[in-house]
């Protein structure tokens, strides 16, 4: 009989589902990622979800239930009400011969089993189900979103009942009595957004209402509408939490909030901007409990992974990662630092703010209110004998010059820059006032990236591309494109057809010929042409390969990546444009 104490890894090896070497590699990765072993093995494509579930069930001494193959029957669902299914994360899947099969994330949950047994008066057969599938199916069947909306409606009604004064939305003054009912409303909104994996929360005042929108997987989704009578109280509550002056409403304000949700510490960066109908608030969600991602998990193609790995292994020089806000630049740099750290080097950072604490790296944050800017912090760091330096962002000439001088004096400097693609970083720095000859000597390479949503592998469907799709892909992809993939929607992806995001990249290495072009302020076309001889490929090429493979959709690629669809032949040349006829003026 199998010992209940046998570990999952040992069980998988003993049943020849993985090798001992694969187990040791996964355990080594687990020490850095702090993720369940099974999840790591699935990410490494060493085991399927079905076999992992069977192994976990065998380890726990229960039967496995594959919800994707055996969904719950209608008669079984009638035995357990929705609120209990949501509370205990259980789902009755089959009623047969006086027995009720109960899918559970933890079949040893005695409280849940006793509750269902007393309620149904049947013999309960607990079975183990995949936790993510179970949660998604409970949400689909019992409408978790409806329950949340009911809670929100009750909180709004309570707040309106207790909000007794005729409040002017622009004066910012709210009494303590009026604030109390709003506290629960704000707490509910923050908890809901964090559980839905939102990266940003938007509070947007309209003429007759306040809208809340969450950015999930890179796209804003409208979630709630609240009467504008509560606008001042909502904003005042957020200002109090962020320790911001609640009376000031004429100028932009910034602050931070730290909250705890389900035992996780969440840092919220607060930005308030005066708007036509009142103050607009955006909260950036930073989950400090999330584990750092490793470089192989960031979506690099094999070609780009080698280029990026070669760049960060250089002993000195400047490496830049570019892209808009929210494109994963900091995540990429953190992964690079995690790979570079060891006991023989001194890695130091200056960030705004420190998003994730990395063991073995000396991290510090800027404080512009007291004059501690990126450039001032960087100058202080250079007196601390660093080997590798991370500058959170190059925003001005002073920071750029300090970073370049550091890279020219034997330090490897990593930083981010806001621009559209990799070659654009060079004229961007020159425009800041950096001398081209200094830039050409310091710069090692530039990476540009975007985060595209990944198609849900459970429900994506194939279709024949239309003429426009074939034309765009034909310019970037040399092979035949018979079929493409598009989203459909299922319980696992909450019905939107996408689940998670991954990076697409372009990397411009700076070799000897490129250095000469940078020093002489060459055009973008020249930079791209010569860069291709060093391995440079555009983001358009990278994302097109992913579209053809079915990792993402064509519409998602077009939404985030710029495709040049204008041909010079569509416009008349200078020689063919009719010239105005000169008319001799009368004397």
Coordinates of C-alpha atoms in Angstrom, one line a residue:
X1 CA 0.0 0.0 0.0
X2 CA 1.3 3.5 -0.9
X3 CA 2.5 5.4 2.1
X4 CA 0.6 8.6 2.6
X5 CA 3.8 10.3 3.6
X6 CA 5.4 9.7 0.2
X7 CA 6.2 13.1 -1.4
X8 CA 4.8 14.1 -4.8
X9 CA 8.2 14.2 -6.5
X10 CA 9.1 10.7 -5.2
X11 CA 5.8 9.4 -6.3
X12 CA 6.2 10.8 -9.8
X13 CA 9.7 9.3 -10.1
X14 CA 8.6 5.9 -8.8
X15 CA 5.8 5.8 -11.3
X16 CA 8.2 6.8 -14.1
X17 CA 6.2 9.9 -14.9
X18 CA 9.4 12.0 -14.6
X19 CA 13.1 11.2 -14.2
X20 CA 15.2 11.8 -11.1
X21 CA 17.2 14.4 -13.0
X22 CA 14.0 16.3 -14.0
X23 CA 12.8 16.2 -10.4
X24 CA 16.1 17.7 -9.2
X25 CA 16.0 20.4 -11.8
X26 CA 12.4 21.3 -10.8
X27 CA 13.3 21.3 -7.1
X28 CA 16.2 23.7 -7.9
X29 CA 13.7 26.0 -9.7
X30 CA 11.3 25.8 -6.8
X31 CA 13.9 27.2 -4.4
X32 CA 13.9 30.4 -6.5
X33 CA 10.2 30.6 -7.4
X34 CA 8.4 29.3 -4.3
X35 CA 5.7 27.7 -6.5
X36 CA 4.2 24.2 -6.0
X37 CA 6.3 21.5 -7.5
X38 CA 3.4 20.3 -9.8
X39 CA 3.0 23.8 -11.2
X40 CA 6.7 24.0 -12.0
X41 CA 6.6 20.6 -13.7
X42 CA 3.7 21.7 -15.9
X43 CA 5.4 24.9 -16.8
X44 CA 8.4 22.9 -17.9
X45 CA 6.1 20.6 -20.0
X46 CA 7.3 17.6 -18.1
X47 CA 3.8 16.4 -17.1
X48 CA 0.2 17.0 -18.2
X49 CA -2.5 18.4 -16.0
X50 CA -4.4 15.0 -16.0
X51 CA -1.4 13.0 -14.9
X52 CA -0.5 15.5 -12.2
X53 CA -4.0 15.4 -10.8
X54 CA -4.0 11.6 -10.8
X55 CA -0.7 11.6 -9.0
X56 CA -1.9 14.1 -6.4
X57 CA -5.0 12.1 -5.8
X58 CA -3.0 8.9 -5.4
X59 CA -0.7 10.7 -2.9
X60 CA -3.7 11.9 -0.9
X61 CA -5.6 8.6 -1.1
X62 CA -8.6 9.8 -3.1
X63 CA -10.0 9.4 -6.6
X64 CA -9.3 12.1 -9.2
X65 CA -12.1 13.9 -11.0
X66 CA -11.4 15.5 -14.4
X67 CA -13.9 18.4 -14.7
X68 CA -13.0 19.1 -18.3
X69 CA -14.2 15.6 -19.3
X70 CA -16.9 14.9 -16.7
X71 CA -18.8 18.2 -15.9
X72 CA -21.3 18.2 -13.1
X73 CA -24.8 16.9 -13.8
X74 CA -27.9 19.0 -13.3
X75 CA -29.5 16.8 -10.7
X76 CA -26.2 16.7 -8.6
X77 CA -26.0 20.5 -8.6
X78 CA -29.4 20.8 -6.9
X79 CA -28.1 19.1 -3.7
X80 CA -25.7 21.9 -2.5
X81 CA -26.6 25.7 -2.6
X82 CA -24.4 28.2 -4.3
X83 CA -23.2 30.0 -1.2
X84 CA -21.9 26.8 0.3
X85 CA -20.1 25.8 -3.0
X86 CA -18.4 29.2 -3.0
X87 CA -17.5 29.2 0.7
X88 CA -16.0 25.7 0.8
X89 CA -14.8 25.6 -2.9
X90 CA -16.8 22.4 -3.5
X91 CA -19.0 21.2 -6.4
X92 CA -21.4 18.2 -6.5
X93 CA -20.7 16.5 -9.8
X94 CA -22.7 13.3 -9.8
X95 CA -25.5 11.6 -7.8
X96 CA -25.7 7.9 -8.1
X97 CA -27.1 5.0 -6.1
X98 CA -27.5 7.0 -2.9
X99 CA -24.0 8.5 -3.2
X100 CA -23.0 12.1 -4.0
X101 CA -19.7 12.6 -5.6
X102 CA -18.2 15.9 -4.4
X103 CA -15.4 17.6 -6.3
X104 CA -13.1 19.3 -3.8
X105 CA -9.8 21.1 -3.8
X106 CA -9.1 19.4 -0.4
X107 CA -11.0 16.1 -0.1
X108 CA -9.8 15.9 3.6
X109 CA -11.8 18.9 4.6
X110 CA -13.9 17.3 7.3
X111 CA -16.1 20.4 8.0
X112 CA -17.2 20.6 4.4
X113 CA -17.9 16.9 4.2
X114 CA -20.0 16.9 7.4
X115 CA -21.9 20.0 6.3
X116 CA -22.8 18.4 2.9
X117 CA -23.6 15.0 4.5
X118 CA -26.0 16.6 7.0
X119 CA -27.6 18.7 4.3
X120 CA -28.1 16.0 1.7
X121 CA -28.6 12.9 3.9
X122 CA -26.5 10.9 1.3
X123 CA -23.2 9.1 1.4
X124 CA -20.5 11.6 0.3
X125 CA -17.7 10.4 -2.0
X126 CA -15.0 13.2 -2.0
X127 CA -12.9 13.4 -5.2
X128 CA -9.9 15.6 -6.0
X129 CA -10.3 18.2 -8.7
X130 CA -7.9 20.7 -10.2
X131 CA -8.2 23.8 -8.0
X132 CA -8.2 26.4 -10.9
X133 CA -10.8 24.5 -12.9
X134 CA -13.0 24.0 -9.9
X135 CA -13.0 27.7 -9.0
X136 CA -13.7 28.7 -12.6
X137 CA -16.6 26.3 -12.8
X138 CA -18.1 27.4 -9.5
X139 CA -17.9 31.0 -10.8
X140 CA -19.6 30.0 -14.1
X141 CA -22.4 27.9 -12.6
X142 CA -23.2 29.9 -9.5
X143 CA -22.4 33.4 -10.7
X144 CA -19.8 34.7 -8.3
X145 CA -19.8 38.0 -10.0
X146 CA -23.6 38.3 -9.3
X147 CA -22.9 37.7 -5.6
X148 CA -20.2 40.4 -5.6
X149 CA -22.5 42.8 -7.3
X150 CA -25.2 42.1 -4.7
X151 CA -22.7 42.9 -1.9
X152 CA -21.7 46.1 -3.7
X153 CA -25.3 47.1 -4.1
X154 CA -25.9 46.6 -0.3
X155 CA -22.8 48.6 0.6
X156 CA -23.8 51.5 -1.8
X157 CA -27.4 51.5 -0.4
X158 CA -26.1 51.6 3.2
X159 CA -23.6 54.4 2.3
X160 CA -26.4 56.5 0.7
X161 CA -28.7 56.0 3.6
X162 CA -26.1 57.2 6.1
X163 CA -24.7 59.9 3.8
X164 CA -27.0 62.6 5.1
X165 CA -25.6 65.9 4.0
X166 CA -25.9 67.5 0.5
X167 CA -22.2 67.2 -0.3
X168 CA -20.5 69.3 -2.9
X169 CA -18.3 66.9 -4.8
X170 CA -15.6 69.4 -5.4
X171 CA -14.9 70.8 -1.9
X172 CA -13.3 67.7 -0.6
X173 CA -14.7 68.1 3.0
X174 CA -16.4 65.0 4.4
X175 CA -17.4 64.4 8.0
X176 CA -16.3 61.4 10.0
X177 CA -19.9 60.2 10.2
X178 CA -20.3 60.3 6.4
X179 CA -16.9 58.5 6.0
X180 CA -17.8 55.3 8.0
X181 CA -20.2 53.6 5.5
X182 CA -17.7 54.3 2.7
X183 CA -14.9 52.4 4.4
X184 CA -16.5 49.0 3.7
X185 CA -17.2 50.0 0.1
X186 CA -13.6 50.9 -0.6
X187 CA -12.4 47.7 1.1
X188 CA -14.7 45.6 -1.0
X189 CA -13.5 47.3 -4.3
X190 CA -9.8 46.9 -3.4
X191 CA -10.2 43.2 -2.4
X192 CA -12.3 42.4 -5.5
X193 CA -9.8 44.0 -7.9
X194 CA -6.8 42.3 -6.2
X195 CA -8.5 38.9 -6.4
X196 CA -9.2 39.4 -10.1
X197 CA -5.5 40.0 -10.7
X198 CA -6.0 43.7 -11.7
X199 CA -2.8 45.7 -12.3
X200 CA -4.6 49.0 -12.0
X201 CA -7.8 50.4 -10.5
X202 CA -9.4 53.5 -12.0
X203 CA -11.9 55.7 -10.2
X204 CA -13.4 58.0 -12.9
X205 CA -15.9 60.7 -12.1
X206 CA -18.7 61.3 -14.7
X207 CA -21.5 63.8 -14.9
X208 CA -24.0 61.8 -12.9
X209 CA -22.0 58.8 -11.6
X210 CA -18.6 57.4 -10.6
X211 CA -17.2 54.5 -12.6
X212 CA -14.7 51.9 -11.4
X213 CA -12.6 50.1 -14.1
X214 CA -10.0 47.4 -13.5
X215 CA -7.1 46.8 -15.9
X216 CA -6.9 43.0 -16.2
X217 CA -4.4 41.3 -18.6
X218 CA -3.6 44.8 -20.0
X219 CA -7.2 45.8 -20.8
X220 CA -9.6 48.0 -18.8
X221 CA -12.9 46.5 -17.9
X222 CA -15.8 48.5 -16.4
X223 CA -16.9 46.9 -13.2
X224 CA -19.1 49.2 -11.1
X225 CA -21.1 52.4 -11.3
X226 CA -21.7 54.3 -8.1
X227 CA -23.9 57.4 -7.6
X228 CA -21.9 60.6 -7.7
X229 CA -23.3 61.7 -4.3
X230 CA -20.6 59.3 -2.9
X231 CA -17.8 60.7 -5.0
X232 CA -16.3 63.1 -2.4
X233 CA -16.4 60.5 0.4
X234 CA -14.8 57.8 -1.8
X235 CA -11.9 60.1 -2.8
X236 CA -11.5 61.3 0.7
X237 CA -11.3 57.8 2.1
X238 CA -8.6 56.9 -0.5
X239 CA -6.7 60.1 0.4
X240 CA -6.8 59.2 4.1
X241 CA -5.4 55.7 3.4
X242 CA -2.7 57.2 1.2
X243 CA -1.9 60.0 3.8
X244 CA -2.7 62.7 1.2
X245 CA -4.2 66.1 2.1
X246 CA -7.9 65.6 1.7
X247 CA -8.7 69.3 1.5
X248 CA -6.5 69.9 -1.6
X249 CA -8.3 69.3 -4.9
X250 CA -6.7 71.8 -7.3
X251 CA -3.4 70.1 -8.0
X252 CA -2.2 66.5 -8.8
X253 CA -1.3 64.4 -5.8
X254 CA 0.6 61.1 -5.2
X255 CA 0.7 58.7 -2.4
X256 CA 0.9 55.0 -1.4
X257 CA -1.4 52.5 0.4
X258 CA -0.4 49.2 1.9
X259 CA -3.2 46.6 2.4
X260 CA -3.4 42.9 3.2
X261 CA -5.7 40.6 1.2
X262 CA -5.8 36.9 1.9
X263 CA -2.5 37.1 3.8
X264 CA -0.7 38.9 0.9
X265 CA 0.8 42.3 1.3
X266 CA -0.3 44.6 -1.5
X267 CA 1.3 48.0 -2.2
X268 CA -1.0 50.5 -4.0
X269 CA 0.6 53.5 -5.8
X270 CA -2.0 56.3 -5.8
X271 CA -2.2 59.1 -8.4
X272 CA -4.9 61.8 -8.2
X273 CA -5.6 64.2 -11.0
X274 CA -8.2 67.0 -11.1
X275 CA -10.7 66.4 -13.9
X276 CA -13.7 68.2 -15.4
X277 CA -16.2 66.3 -13.2
X278 CA -14.0 65.9 -10.1
X279 CA -10.8 64.2 -9.1
X280 CA -9.7 61.1 -11.0
X281 CA -7.9 58.4 -9.1
X282 CA -5.7 55.6 -10.4
X283 CA -4.2 52.9 -8.1
X284 CA -1.3 50.8 -9.4
X285 CA -1.4 47.3 -7.8
X286 CA 2.0 45.9 -6.7
X287 CA 1.8 42.4 -5.1
X288 CA 4.9 42.0 -3.0
X289 CA 4.1 38.4 -2.3
X290 CA 4.5 37.4 -5.9
X291 CA 7.6 35.5 -6.7
X292 CA 10.2 36.7 -9.2
X293 CA 10.0 35.3 -12.7
X294 CA 13.0 33.7 -14.2
X295 CA 14.4 34.7 -17.6
X296 CA 13.2 31.5 -19.3
X297 CA 9.7 32.4 -18.2
X298 CA 9.5 35.8 -19.8
X299 CA 8.5 34.7 -23.3
X300 CA 11.9 35.2 -25.1
X301 CA 12.3 33.3 -28.3
X302 CA 15.4 31.1 -28.4
X303 CA 17.1 33.7 -30.6
X304 CA 16.3 36.7 -28.4
X305 CA 17.0 34.8 -25.2
X306 CA 20.6 34.2 -26.4
X307 CA 21.1 37.8 -27.4
X308 CA 19.8 39.1 -24.1
X309 CA 21.8 36.6 -22.1
X310 CA 25.0 37.7 -23.9
X311 CA 24.3 41.4 -23.2
X312 CA 23.8 41.0 -19.5
X313 CA 26.9 38.9 -19.1
X314 CA 29.2 41.7 -20.2
X315 CA 31.4 43.0 -17.4
X316 CA 30.6 46.7 -18.1
X317 CA 28.5 48.9 -20.3
X318 CA 24.9 50.1 -20.5
X319 CA 21.9 47.8 -21.2
X320 CA 18.5 49.4 -21.7
X321 CA 15.0 47.9 -21.7
X322 CA 12.3 50.1 -23.3
X323 CA 8.6 50.1 -23.7
X324 CA 5.5 51.9 -22.4
X325 CA 4.3 51.8 -18.8
X326 CA 3.1 48.3 -17.9
X327 CA 5.1 46.5 -20.5
X328 CA 7.1 44.4 -18.0
X329 CA 10.4 46.3 -18.2
X330 CA 11.0 46.1 -14.4
X331 CA 10.1 42.4 -14.4
X332 CA 12.7 41.7 -17.1
X333 CA 15.4 43.7 -15.2
X334 CA 14.6 41.9 -11.9
X335 CA 14.9 38.5 -13.7
X336 CA 18.3 39.6 -15.1
X337 CA 19.6 40.7 -11.7
X338 CA 18.4 37.4 -10.2
X339 CA 20.5 35.6 -12.7
X340 CA 23.5 37.8 -12.2
X341 CA 23.6 37.8 -8.4
X342 CA 26.2 35.7 -6.6
X343 CA 28.5 36.1 -3.6
X344 CA 31.3 37.6 -5.5
X345 CA 29.6 40.8 -6.8
X346 CA 27.9 43.8 -5.3
X347 CA 24.6 44.6 -7.0
X348 CA 22.9 47.9 -6.1
X349 CA 19.6 49.5 -7.3
X350 CA 17.9 52.8 -7.1
X351 CA 14.1 52.5 -7.8
X352 CA 10.8 54.3 -7.6
X353 CA 9.5 52.4 -5.7
X354 CA 11.2 49.1 -4.8
X355 CA 8.6 46.7 -6.2
X356 CA 10.0 43.3 -5.1
X357 CA 12.6 42.6 -2.5
X358 CA 15.4 40.3 -3.9
X359 CA 17.6 38.5 -1.4
X360 CA 21.2 39.2 -1.9
X361 CA 20.7 42.5 -3.7
X362 CA 21.1 46.0 -2.1
X363 CA 17.9 47.9 -3.1
X364 CA 17.1 51.6 -2.3
X365 CA 14.3 53.9 -3.4
X366 CA 14.4 57.5 -4.5
X367 CA 12.6 60.3 -2.6
X368 CA 12.2 63.3 -4.8
X369 CA 10.3 65.2 -2.0
X370 CA 13.6 65.5 -0.1
X371 CA 15.8 66.0 -3.2
X372 CA 16.9 62.3 -3.5
X373 CA 16.4 62.0 -7.3
X374 CA 17.6 59.1 -9.5
X375 CA 20.8 61.0 -10.4
X376 CA 21.6 61.9 -6.7
X377 CA 20.9 58.4 -5.6
X378 CA 23.0 57.0 -8.4
X379 CA 26.0 59.2 -7.5
X380 CA 25.8 58.0 -3.9
X381 CA 25.6 54.3 -5.1
X382 CA 28.8 54.7 -7.2
X383 CA 30.6 55.5 -3.9
X384 CA 29.5 52.1 -2.5
X385 CA 31.8 50.0 -4.7
X386 CA 29.1 48.4 -6.9
X387 CA 29.8 45.9 -9.7
X388 CA 26.3 46.0 -11.2
X389 CA 23.8 48.9 -10.9
X390 CA 20.1 49.0 -11.7
X391 CA 18.6 52.5 -12.4
X392 CA 14.9 52.3 -12.3
X393 CA 14.3 54.8 -15.1
X394 CA 16.3 57.3 -17.1
X395 CA 14.2 60.4 -17.0
X396 CA 16.5 63.3 -17.6
X397 CA 20.0 64.3 -18.9
X398 CA 21.6 64.3 -15.5
X399 CA 20.5 60.7 -14.8
X400 CA 21.5 59.6 -18.3
X401 CA 25.0 61.2 -18.0
X402 CA 25.6 59.6 -14.6
X403 CA 24.6 56.2 -15.8
X404 CA 26.7 56.4 -18.9
X405 CA 29.8 57.6 -17.0
X406 CA 29.3 54.7 -14.6
X407 CA 29.2 52.2 -17.5
X408 CA 32.4 53.8 -18.9
X409 CA 34.2 53.3 -15.6
X410 CA 33.8 49.5 -15.2
X411 CA 30.2 49.0 -14.1
X412 CA 27.4 47.1 -15.7
X413 CA 24.4 49.5 -15.7
X414 CA 20.8 48.3 -16.4
X415 CA 18.0 50.7 -16.8
X416 CA 14.7 51.5 -18.5
X417 CA 13.7 54.1 -21.0
X418 CA 10.3 55.1 -22.4
X419 CA 10.3 54.8 -26.2
X420 CA 8.5 52.8 -28.8
X421 CA 11.1 50.4 -30.1
X422 CA 14.8 49.4 -29.6
X423 CA 16.4 51.7 -32.2
X424 CA 14.4 54.7 -30.9
X425 CA 16.4 54.6 -27.7
X426 CA 19.4 56.1 -29.4
X427 CA 17.9 59.3 -30.7
X428 CA 15.9 59.6 -27.5
X429 CA 19.1 59.8 -25.4
X430 CA 20.7 62.1 -27.9
X431 CA 17.7 64.4 -27.7
X432 CA 18.2 64.4 -23.9
X433 CA 21.6 66.0 -24.5
X434 CA 23.9 62.9 -24.4
X435 CA 26.9 63.2 -26.7
X436 CA 26.7 60.5 -29.5
X437 CA 30.4 59.5 -29.1
X438 CA 29.8 58.8 -25.4
X439 CA 26.7 56.8 -26.1
X440 CA 28.4 54.8 -28.8
X441 CA 31.1 53.7 -26.4
X442 CA 28.8 52.9 -23.4
X443 CA 25.8 51.2 -24.9
X444 CA 25.9 47.4 -25.1
X445 CA 22.3 46.8 -26.4
X446 CA 18.7 47.8 -26.2
X447 CA 15.6 45.6 -25.7
X448 CA 12.1 46.7 -26.5
X449 CA 9.1 44.7 -25.3
X450 CA 5.3 44.5 -25.0
X451 CA 3.0 42.1 -23.1
X452 CA 0.4 40.4 -25.3
X453 CA -2.5 38.3 -24.0
X454 CA -2.2 34.6 -24.5
X455 CA -5.1 32.6 -26.0
X456 CA -6.7 30.2 -23.6
X457 CA -5.5 26.7 -24.7
X458 CA -8.7 25.1 -23.6
X459 CA -11.1 27.0 -25.9
X460 CA -9.1 28.7 -28.7
X461 CA -10.4 27.8 -32.2
X462 CA -8.9 27.8 -35.7
X463 CA -10.2 29.7 -38.7
X464 CA -9.0 30.7 -42.2
X465 CA -7.3 34.1 -42.2
X466 CA -8.8 36.9 -44.4
X467 CA -6.9 38.8 -47.1
X468 CA -5.8 41.6 -44.7
X469 CA -4.4 39.1 -42.2
X470 CA -2.6 37.2 -44.9
X471 CA -1.1 40.5 -46.3
X472 CA 0.2 41.7 -42.9
X473 CA 1.6 38.3 -41.9
X474 CA 3.1 37.7 -45.4
X475 CA 5.3 40.8 -44.9
X476 CA 6.7 39.4 -41.7
X477 CA 6.4 35.6 -41.9
X478 CA 8.0 33.6 -44.7
X479 CA 6.1 30.4 -44.3
X480 CA 2.5 29.5 -45.4
X481 CA -0.3 30.6 -43.2
X482 CA -3.2 28.2 -43.8
X483 CA -5.0 28.6 -40.4
X484 CA -4.9 31.0 -37.5
X485 CA -6.3 30.9 -33.9
X486 CA -8.8 33.2 -32.2
X487 CA -10.4 33.4 -28.8
X488 CA -13.7 31.7 -27.9
X489 CA -14.3 31.8 -24.1
X490 CA -14.7 29.1 -21.4
X491 CA -15.0 28.9 -17.6
X492 CA -11.2 28.6 -17.3
X493 CA -10.6 32.0 -18.9
X494 CA -13.7 33.6 -17.4
X495 CA -15.3 33.7 -20.9
X496 CA -12.9 36.2 -22.6
X497 CA -10.8 33.7 -24.5
X498 CA -7.5 34.9 -23.1
X499 CA -5.6 33.7 -20.0
X500 CA -2.4 35.5 -18.9
X501 CA 0.2 37.5 -20.8
X502 CA 3.6 37.0 -22.2
X503 CA 6.3 39.2 -23.6
X504 CA 7.3 39.9 -27.3
X505 CA 10.6 41.4 -27.8
X506 CA 13.1 43.0 -30.2
X507 CA 16.8 43.2 -29.2
X508 CA 19.3 45.5 -30.8
X509 CA 22.9 44.5 -30.0
X510 CA 25.5 47.3 -30.4
X511 CA 28.5 45.8 -32.3
X512 CA 31.5 47.7 -33.8
X513 CA 29.6 48.8 -36.9
X514 CA 26.7 49.9 -34.8
X515 CA 29.0 52.0 -32.6
X516 CA 30.1 53.9 -35.7
X517 CA 26.5 54.6 -36.7
X518 CA 25.6 55.8 -33.3
X519 CA 28.6 58.1 -33.1
X520 CA 27.6 59.6 -36.4
X521 CA 23.9 60.0 -35.7
X522 CA 22.8 57.6 -38.4
X523 CA 19.2 57.3 -39.4
X524 CA 16.8 54.7 -38.0
X525 CA 16.7 52.8 -41.2
X526 CA 20.5 52.5 -41.2
X527 CA 20.5 51.3 -37.5
X528 CA 17.9 48.7 -38.3
X529 CA 19.6 47.5 -41.4
X530 CA 23.0 47.1 -39.8
X531 CA 21.5 45.8 -36.6
X532 CA 20.0 42.9 -38.5
X533 CA 23.5 41.6 -39.2
X534 CA 24.0 41.4 -35.5
X535 CA 20.7 39.5 -35.0
X536 CA 18.2 42.3 -34.6
X537 CA 14.6 41.2 -35.4
X538 CA 11.6 43.5 -35.0
X539 CA 8.8 42.9 -32.6
X540 CA 6.5 42.5 -35.6
X541 CA 8.4 39.4 -36.7
X542 CA 8.4 38.0 -33.1
X543 CA 4.7 38.5 -32.6
X544 CA 3.8 37.1 -36.1
X545 CA 5.5 33.9 -35.3
X546 CA 3.4 33.7 -32.1
X547 CA 0.2 34.4 -34.0
X548 CA 1.0 31.6 -36.4
X549 CA 1.8 29.2 -33.6
X550 CA -1.5 30.0 -31.9
X551 CA -0.1 31.5 -28.8
X552 CA -2.0 34.8 -29.4
X553 CA -4.5 36.1 -31.9
X554 CA -4.0 38.4 -34.8
X555 CA -6.3 41.1 -33.3
X556 CA -4.3 41.1 -30.1
X557 CA -1.1 41.5 -32.0
X558 CA -2.5 44.5 -34.0
X559 CA -3.8 46.0 -30.7
X560 CA -0.3 46.3 -29.2
X561 CA 2.2 46.2 -32.0
X562 CA 2.6 48.8 -34.7
X563 CA 2.4 47.3 -38.2
X564 CA 3.4 49.5 -41.1
X565 CA 0.7 48.9 -43.7
X566 CA 1.3 52.0 -45.8
X567 CA 3.2 51.4 -49.1
X568 CA 5.1 54.3 -50.7
X569 CA 3.2 53.5 -53.9
X570 CA 0.0 54.6 -52.3
X571 CA 1.1 58.2 -52.4
X572 CA 2.4 60.3 -55.3
X573 CA 6.1 61.1 -55.4
X574 CA 7.4 64.6 -55.3
X575 CA 8.0 64.5 -59.1
X576 CA 4.4 63.5 -59.8
X577 CA 2.8 66.2 -57.6
X578 CA 1.4 68.9 -59.9
X579 CA 3.3 72.2 -59.3
X580 CA 1.4 75.5 -59.1
X581 CA 1.6 77.6 -62.3
X582 CA 3.3 80.9 -61.8
X583 CA 1.0 83.8 -62.7
X584 CA 2.6 87.1 -63.7
X585 CA 1.2 90.0 -61.8
X586 CA -0.1 93.0 -63.8
X587 CA 1.9 96.1 -63.4

